[in-house]
């Protein structure tokens, strides 16, 4: 049976929600990762994916500048990095360098993307190189659609990272 | 370590993927449910959600006609209905009536939406009533953004339905 509820209460039923890390270079060449739960596939042929990014976020500028971005599916071991990239602003810090400085050199290893000017996350489950197709304002976020032009998977099987409950509680699901 | 892979192989790492059922009335007043995995929240204030619907699907016509739609989060007990609504076309059949005829009268009970001319799925985890905000072409799909104007939750706690693996394998996750 249904009962009417406040949106904030009703939307708590969304969990688990997938997590991605989107990465684009800013005008200074700095690769800027941001953690996002609002993402979906949007097209099969050609393959396209969408992300919704808060309008005030620095990532907006980086994606508009680069006109391309990586979508990485972080592994369940990458919760620390996902939390870090989701709670700092690239306006203030070099998130990849700062995270490594705090957590050890190889904690969030990157490697160059192949077809776009961005990076891949080496320990991710998969990485998708996207060229920017469109952007659409939706309330307090902007939807970016990217065409996937190159895909990569981890050579070892890994589980994806999800937000499993309120308060940025991250983990794997089965 | 990353290795390049075909998109079709790489995207298999996406599971589990959330499932929603979107419902809009066609020009004859028939409520037409469609099962979708490609969906995301896109805005916090105001609350908005997006769905990506295949361009050839009848649902496109129904959403354009109604300018509103329900997004239901089916429960893990609703796998049969989700498969049925995702594999028939509303051009040919009245999916809700047909499913009930095949599965018993109360198998996918509906009730009127409160603020829009659509229905809610009574056994769903939650239902969100949306007014159509925008549509954007993305490859072979169309992204519809809806503003959530009324929300409902089940009075009993239920688990959401997910696609847990290729071949429309549905189930719950924990």
Coordinates of N, CA and C in Angstrom, one line a residue, chain A residues 21 33-36 57 80-89 95 168:
Chain A
X21 N 33.2 7.8 -10.9 CA 34.1 9.0 -10.8 C 34.4 9.5 -12.2
X33 N 39.1 14.7 -10.7 CA 38.0 13.7 -10.5 C 36.9 14.2 -9.6
X34 N 35.7 13.7 -9.9 CA 34.6 14.0 -9.1 C 33.7 12.8 -8.9
X35 N 33.2 12.5 -7.7 CA 32.4 11.3 -7.5 C 31.0 11.7 -7.6
X36 N 30.3 10.8 -8.4 CA 28.9 11.1 -8.7 C 28.0 9.8 -8.5
X57 N 29.7 23.2 -9.2 CA 30.9 22.4 -9.1 C 31.9 22.8 -10.1
X80 N 37.6 5.1 -0.1 CA 38.3 6.3 0.4 C 38.5 7.4 -0.7
X81 N 39.0 6.9 -1.8 CA 39.2 7.9 -2.9 C 37.9 8.5 -3.4
X82 N 36.8 7.7 -3.4 CA 35.5 8.2 -3.9 C 35.0 9.2 -2.9
X83 N 35.2 9.0 -1.6 CA 34.7 10.0 -0.6 C 35.6 11.3 -0.7
X84 N 36.9 11.1 -0.9 CA 37.8 12.2 -1.0 C 37.4 13.1 -2.2
X85 N 37.3 12.4 -3.4 CA 37.0 13.2 -4.6 C 35.6 13.8 -4.6
X86 N 34.8 13.3 -3.8 CA 33.4 13.8 -3.7 C 33.2 14.9 -2.7
X87 N 34.3 15.1 -1.8 CA 34.1 16.1 -0.7 C 35.1 17.3 -0.8
X88 N 35.9 17.3 -1.8 CA 36.9 18.4 -2.0 C 36.5 19.1 -3.3
X89 N 36.9 20.3 -3.5 CA 36.7 21.0 -4.7 C 38.0 21.2 -5.5
X95 N 43.1 17.3 -6.5 CA 42.5 16.1 -5.7 C 43.4 14.9 -5.8
X168 N 26.5 9.0 2.7 CA 27.7 8.5 1.9 C 28.3 7.2 2.4

